[in-house]
GROMACS .gro file of C-alpha atoms in nm:
model
  260
    1MET     CA    1  11.002  24.743  11.052
    2VAL     CA    2  11.044  24.771  11.432
    3THR     CA    3  10.797  25.013  11.591
    4ALA     CA    4  10.964  25.294  11.788
    5LEU     CA    5  10.868  25.318  12.156
    6VAL     CA    6  10.840  25.632  12.365
    7HIS     CA    7  11.070  25.611  12.667
    8GLU     CA    8  11.432  25.668  12.554
    9ILE     CA    9  11.734  25.649  12.786
   10PRO     CA   10  12.045  25.815  12.637
   11LEU     CA   11  12.352  25.591  12.638
   12ARG     CA   12  12.669  25.794  12.670
   13GLY     CA   13  13.038  25.708  12.673
   14GLY     CA   14  13.146  25.671  12.311
   15ASP     CA   15  13.325  25.952  12.133
   16VAL     CA   16  13.202  25.928  11.775
   17THR     CA   17  12.834  25.829  11.756
   18ASP     CA   18  12.575  26.067  11.900
   19GLY     CA   19  12.210  25.987  11.959
   20VAL     CA   20  12.244  25.631  12.093
   21VAL     CA   21  11.952  25.544  12.322
   22ARG     CA   22  11.808  25.247  12.506
   23ILE     CA   23  11.441  25.158  12.470
   24GLY     CA   24  11.344  24.858  12.679
   25ASP     CA   25  11.565  24.565  12.580
   26THR     CA   26  11.685  24.736  12.262
   27VAL     CA   27  11.941  24.997  12.161
   28ARG     CA   28  11.868  25.248  11.883
   29ARG     CA   29  12.158  25.400  11.690
   30PRO     CA   30  12.173  25.638  11.395
   31ALA     CA   31  12.253  25.447  11.077
   32CYS     CA   32  12.579  25.527  10.896
   33PRO     CA   33  12.739  25.415  10.566
   34SER     CA   34  12.890  25.106  10.731
   35THR     CA   35  12.559  24.993  10.887
   36PRO     CA   36  12.475  24.731  10.617
   37ASN     CA   37  12.818  24.570  10.662
   38VAL     CA   38  12.791  24.585  11.040
   39HIS     CA   39  12.451  24.416  11.031
   40ALA     CA   40  12.584  24.145  10.802
   41LEU     CA   41  12.877  24.093  11.039
   42LEU     CA   42  12.656  24.073  11.349
   43GLY     CA   43  12.436  23.819  11.174
   44HIS     CA   44  12.743  23.616  11.080
   45LEU     CA   45  12.868  23.624  11.440
   46HIS     CA   46  12.533  23.497  11.568
   47ARG     CA   47  12.529  23.212  11.316
   48ALA     CA   48  12.891  23.127  11.407
   49GLY     CA   49  12.794  23.088  11.772
   50PHE     CA   50  12.973  23.400  11.899
   51ASP     CA   51  12.761  23.545  12.179
   52GLY     CA   52  12.975  23.849  12.255
   53ALA     CA   53  12.791  24.099  12.033
   54PRO     CA   54  12.440  24.243  12.007
   55ARG     CA   55  12.187  24.087  11.769
   56VAL     CA   56  12.035  24.290  11.487
   57LEU     CA   57  11.658  24.348  11.503
   58GLY     CA   58  11.620  24.583  11.205
   59PHE     CA   59  11.529  24.953  11.188
   60ASP     CA   60  11.269  25.163  11.366
   61SER     CA   61  11.026  25.415  11.219
   62ARG     CA   62  11.290  25.690  11.243
   63GLY     CA   63  11.540  25.490  11.039
   64ARG     CA   64  11.761  25.408  11.336
   65GLU     CA   65  11.920  25.066  11.357
   66VAL     CA   66  11.782  24.846  11.635
   67VAL     CA   67  11.998  24.593  11.817
   68THR     CA   68  11.957  24.401  12.141
   69TYR     CA   69  12.065  24.563  12.466
   70VAL     CA   70  12.345  24.373  12.643
   71GLU     CA   71  12.320  24.378  13.021
   72GLY     CA   72  12.637  24.481  13.200
   73VAL     CA   73  12.864  24.776  13.267
   74ALA     CA   74  13.091  24.963  13.026
   75GLY     CA   75  13.379  25.191  13.121
   76LEU     CA   76  13.701  25.153  13.316
   77THR     CA   77  13.584  25.050  13.662
   78ASP     CA   78  13.811  24.883  13.919
   79ASP     CA   79  13.684  24.546  13.796
   80ALA     CA   80  13.751  24.636  13.433
   81ALA     CA   81  14.107  24.745  13.516
   82SER     CA   82  14.191  24.410  13.679
   83ASP     CA   83  14.422  24.147  13.533
   84GLU     CA   84  14.128  23.907  13.533
   85ALA     CA   85  13.930  24.139  13.305
   86LEU     CA   86  14.230  24.195  13.078
   87LYS     CA   87  14.278  23.821  13.036
   88GLY     CA   88  13.907  23.774  12.966
   89LEU     CA   89  13.917  24.054  12.711
   90ALA     CA   90  14.201  23.883  12.524
   91VAL     CA   91  14.012  23.555  12.514
   92LEU     CA   92  13.693  23.724  12.391
   93LEU     CA   93  13.886  23.912  12.122
   94ARG     CA   94  14.046  23.588  12.003
   95GLU     CA   95  13.701  23.424  11.982
   96PHE     CA   96  13.571  23.725  11.790
   97HIS     CA   97  13.860  23.713  11.543
   98ASP     CA   98  13.822  23.340  11.493
   99ALA     CA   99  13.454  23.392  11.413
  100THR     CA  100  13.516  23.680  11.169
  101ALA     CA  101  13.792  23.502  10.978
  102SER     CA  102  13.524  23.330  10.768
  103PHE     CA  103  13.347  23.660  10.689
  104PRO     CA  104  13.420  23.825  10.348
  105LEU     CA  105  13.736  24.033  10.396
  106THR     CA  106  13.665  24.299  10.136
  107PHE     CA  107  13.711  24.669  10.210
  108ASP     CA  108  13.395  24.793  10.037
  109GLY     CA  109  13.138  24.958  10.261
  110TRP     CA  110  13.339  24.987  10.583
  111GLU     CA  111  13.416  25.317  10.752
  112GLY     CA  112  13.788  25.274  10.699
  113GLY     CA  113  14.073  25.418  10.900
  114SER     CA  114  14.435  25.348  10.985
  115ASN     CA  115  14.549  24.993  10.920
  116ASP     CA  116  14.829  24.741  10.894
  117ASP     CA  117  15.013  24.686  10.567
  118GLY     CA  118  14.955  24.309  10.564
  119PRO     CA  119  14.663  24.138  10.388
  120PRO     CA  120  14.347  24.125  10.603
  121GLU     CA  121  14.303  23.817  10.820
  122VAL     CA  122  13.987  23.904  11.013
  123ILE     CA  123  13.731  24.177  11.064
  124GLY     CA  124  13.870  24.383  11.351
  125HIS     CA  125  13.652  24.583  11.587
  126CYS     CA  126  13.923  24.854  11.575
  127ASP     CA  127  13.770  25.059  11.857
  128LEU     CA  128  13.774  24.847  12.172
  129THR     CA  129  13.792  25.130  12.419
  130PRO     CA  130  13.658  25.054  12.768
  131ASP     CA  131  13.334  25.226  12.665
  132ASN     CA  132  13.280  24.963  12.393
  133VAL     CA  133  13.329  24.653  12.611
  134ILE     CA  134  13.045  24.528  12.831
  135LEU     CA  135  13.147  24.355  13.154
  136ARG     CA  136  12.965  24.174  13.431
  137GLY     CA  137  13.191  24.209  13.729
  138ALA     CA  138  13.542  24.144  13.597
  139THR     CA  139  13.420  23.931  13.305
  140PRO     CA  140  13.400  24.090  12.958
  141VAL     CA  141  13.088  23.951  12.790
  142ALA     CA  142  13.035  24.156  12.474
  143PHE     CA  143  13.162  24.419  12.235
  144VAL     CA  144  12.940  24.703  12.115
  145ASP     CA  145  12.962  24.990  11.863
  146PHE     CA  146  13.103  24.829  11.549
  147ASP     CA  147  13.095  25.146  11.337
  148LEU     CA  148  13.475  25.146  11.292
  149ALA     CA  149  13.506  24.771  11.226
  150ARG     CA  150  13.697  24.680  10.909
  151PRO     CA  151  13.917  24.411  10.753
  152THR     CA  152  14.259  24.409  10.917
  153THR     CA  153  14.517  24.182  11.077
  154ARG     CA  154  14.477  24.019  11.414
  155LEU     CA  155  14.781  24.206  11.543
  156PHE     CA  156  14.646  24.547  11.440
  157ASP     CA  157  14.328  24.491  11.640
  158VAL     CA  158  14.535  24.364  11.935
  159VAL     CA  159  14.752  24.678  11.920
  160THR     CA  160  14.444  24.901  11.901
  161THR     CA  161  14.297  24.727  12.204
  162LEU     CA  162  14.618  24.743  12.407
  163ARG     CA  163  14.643  25.115  12.330
  164HIS     CA  164  14.349  25.162  12.569
  165TRP     CA  165  14.376  24.864  12.803
  166ALA     CA  166  14.750  24.819  12.878
  167PRO     CA  167  14.747  25.117  12.829
  168ILE     CA  168  15.010  25.225  12.576
  169ALA     CA  169  14.991  25.591  12.674
  170ASP     CA  170  15.175  25.863  12.858
  171PRO     CA  171  15.081  25.839  13.228
  172VAL     CA  172  14.939  26.192  13.216
  173ASP     CA  173  14.672  26.069  12.974
  174ARG     CA  174  14.584  25.742  13.146
  175PRO     CA  175  14.267  25.700  13.351
  176ALA     CA  176  14.338  25.728  13.723
  177VAL     CA  177  14.280  25.357  13.788
  178LEU     CA  178  14.567  25.268  13.548
  179ARG     CA  179  14.792  25.571  13.587
  180ASP     CA  180  15.060  25.408  13.803
  181ILE     CA  181  15.064  25.055  13.660
  182ASP     CA  182  15.344  24.902  13.453
  183PRO     CA  183  15.198  24.833  13.104
  184GLY     CA  184  15.466  24.573  13.020
  185PRO     CA  185  15.327  24.284  13.228
  186ARG     CA  186  14.974  24.369  13.115
  187ILE     CA  187  15.078  24.353  12.750
  188ARG     CA  188  15.242  24.015  12.815
  189LEU     CA  189  14.933  23.886  12.999
  190PHE     CA  190  14.707  23.991  12.711
  191CYS     CA  191  14.932  23.837  12.445
  192ASP     CA  192  14.955  23.510  12.639
  193ALA     CA  193  14.579  23.489  12.688
  194TYR     CA  194  14.511  23.572  12.322
  195GLY     CA  195  14.773  23.321  12.203
  196LEU     CA  196  14.974  23.570  11.998
  197LEU     CA  197  15.249  23.401  11.798
  198PRO     CA  198  15.618  23.485  11.860
  199ARG     CA  199  15.654  23.652  11.519
  200GLU     CA  200  15.352  23.871  11.599
  201ARG     CA  201  15.489  23.965  11.941
  202ARG     CA  202  15.818  24.070  11.785
  203ARG     CA  203  15.627  24.313  11.562
  204LEU     CA  204  15.390  24.453  11.823
  205ILE     CA  205  15.601  24.757  11.915
  206GLU     CA  206  15.671  24.842  11.552
  207LEU     CA  207  15.301  24.821  11.462
  208SER     CA  208  15.205  25.030  11.766
  209ARG     CA  209  15.433  25.306  11.644
  210LEU     CA  210  15.292  25.280  11.291
  211ARG     CA  211  14.938  25.294  11.426
  212PHE     CA  212  15.009  25.612  11.622
  213HIS     CA  213  15.148  25.780  11.310
  214ARG     CA  214  14.859  25.675  11.089
  215SER     CA  215  14.577  25.729  11.337
  216TYR     CA  216  14.703  26.084  11.396
  217ALA     CA  217  14.678  26.155  11.023
  218VAL     CA  218  14.334  25.993  10.991
  219MET     CA  219  14.190  26.178  11.291
  220ARG     CA  220  14.327  26.511  11.172
  221GLU     CA  221  14.167  26.461  10.831
  222ARG     CA  222  13.830  26.360  10.980
  223ALA     CA  223  13.839  26.648  11.227
  224ALA     CA  224  13.860  26.888  10.934
  225ARG     CA  225  13.509  26.771  10.831
  226GLY     CA  226  13.359  26.880  11.163
  227GLY     CA  227  13.122  26.689  11.387
  228ALA     CA  228  13.226  26.450  11.664
  229TRP     CA  229  13.574  26.400  11.518
  230ALA     CA  230  13.637  26.776  11.536
  231THR     CA  231  13.522  26.776  11.898
  232MET     CA  232  13.764  26.494  11.983
  233TRP     CA  233  14.047  26.672  11.803
  234SER     CA  234  13.981  27.004  11.976
  235SER     CA  235  13.981  26.824  12.312
  236GLY     CA  236  14.343  26.719  12.253
  237ALA     CA  237  14.318  26.380  12.081
  238GLY     CA  238  14.609  26.459  11.851
  239GLN     CA  239  14.833  26.566  12.136
  240ARG     CA  240  14.746  26.250  12.329
  241ILE     CA  241  14.851  26.038  12.031
  242ARG     CA  242  15.178  26.228  12.002
  243ARG     CA  243  15.251  26.185  12.373
  244ALA     CA  244  15.175  25.814  12.352
  245ALA     CA  245  15.416  25.774  12.060
  246ALA     CA  246  15.688  25.961  12.248
  247TRP     CA  247  15.628  25.748  12.561
  248LEU     CA  248  15.658  25.434  12.348
  249ASP     CA  249  15.991  25.550  12.205
  250VAL     CA  250  16.132  25.600  12.555
  251HIS     CA  251  16.002  25.270  12.697
  252GLU     CA  252  16.036  25.043  12.394
  253ASP     CA  253  16.317  24.828  12.533
  254GLU     CA  254  16.145  24.750  12.862
  255LEU     CA  255  15.817  24.670  12.686
  256ARG     CA  256  15.995  24.447  12.437
  257ALA     CA  257  16.158  24.255  12.722
  258HIS     CA  258  15.811  24.141  12.828
  259LEU     CA  259  15.727  24.021  12.477
  260VAL     CA  260  16.029  23.824  12.354
   0.00000   0.00000   0.00000
């Protein structure tokens, strides 16, 4: 049992998990049903030599999970929006997937959510928003907040990541630093750095559309339960998904030209 300390610094930025705090060199997070699987995964990553994730230290006296604090900056800064950071993110995601491919790919105990139809190949993070990637300068060094991790395909996790980082979104919903960029070259850069196969690239647009449809349904169902999901939904998350899907329909051909 890890003894709780006194001075707590709230860590904000994520949409789903409330009550995350920093205490010294540790982060305390409320436990959830997927916590045992997440801890097993983080232990596996450490043993596999993957350094881009926190290490598990146990639980404190309040029952919160305790993991190591990773130094760096999260969020979409100018450095994070650079091509250098995007390329580094793709490389780190590939290393993460390669490390998780040897982890048991069963669906029991994970949070669940929208997914691909193919058999699972890896454990995907499935929530690599800019708030969940730690950077030092323009170099991504770690992923955090694995509550939505689950067995999936490599391509599904790539699509989920590009949703936020290309971004595959209507310009009205993009962060200011990425509002006027062309997502096509960024998608190509990410796929090249990750090493995505030609057959996977040909399916990327199709899977993006499927993900929008399914994530809309999943978020609507979770929002009906209340809590953080309801707050996200009431803030327009569903409308943003619908606008992104419509934008993808209009720009599919130009995006595909960068992929094949």
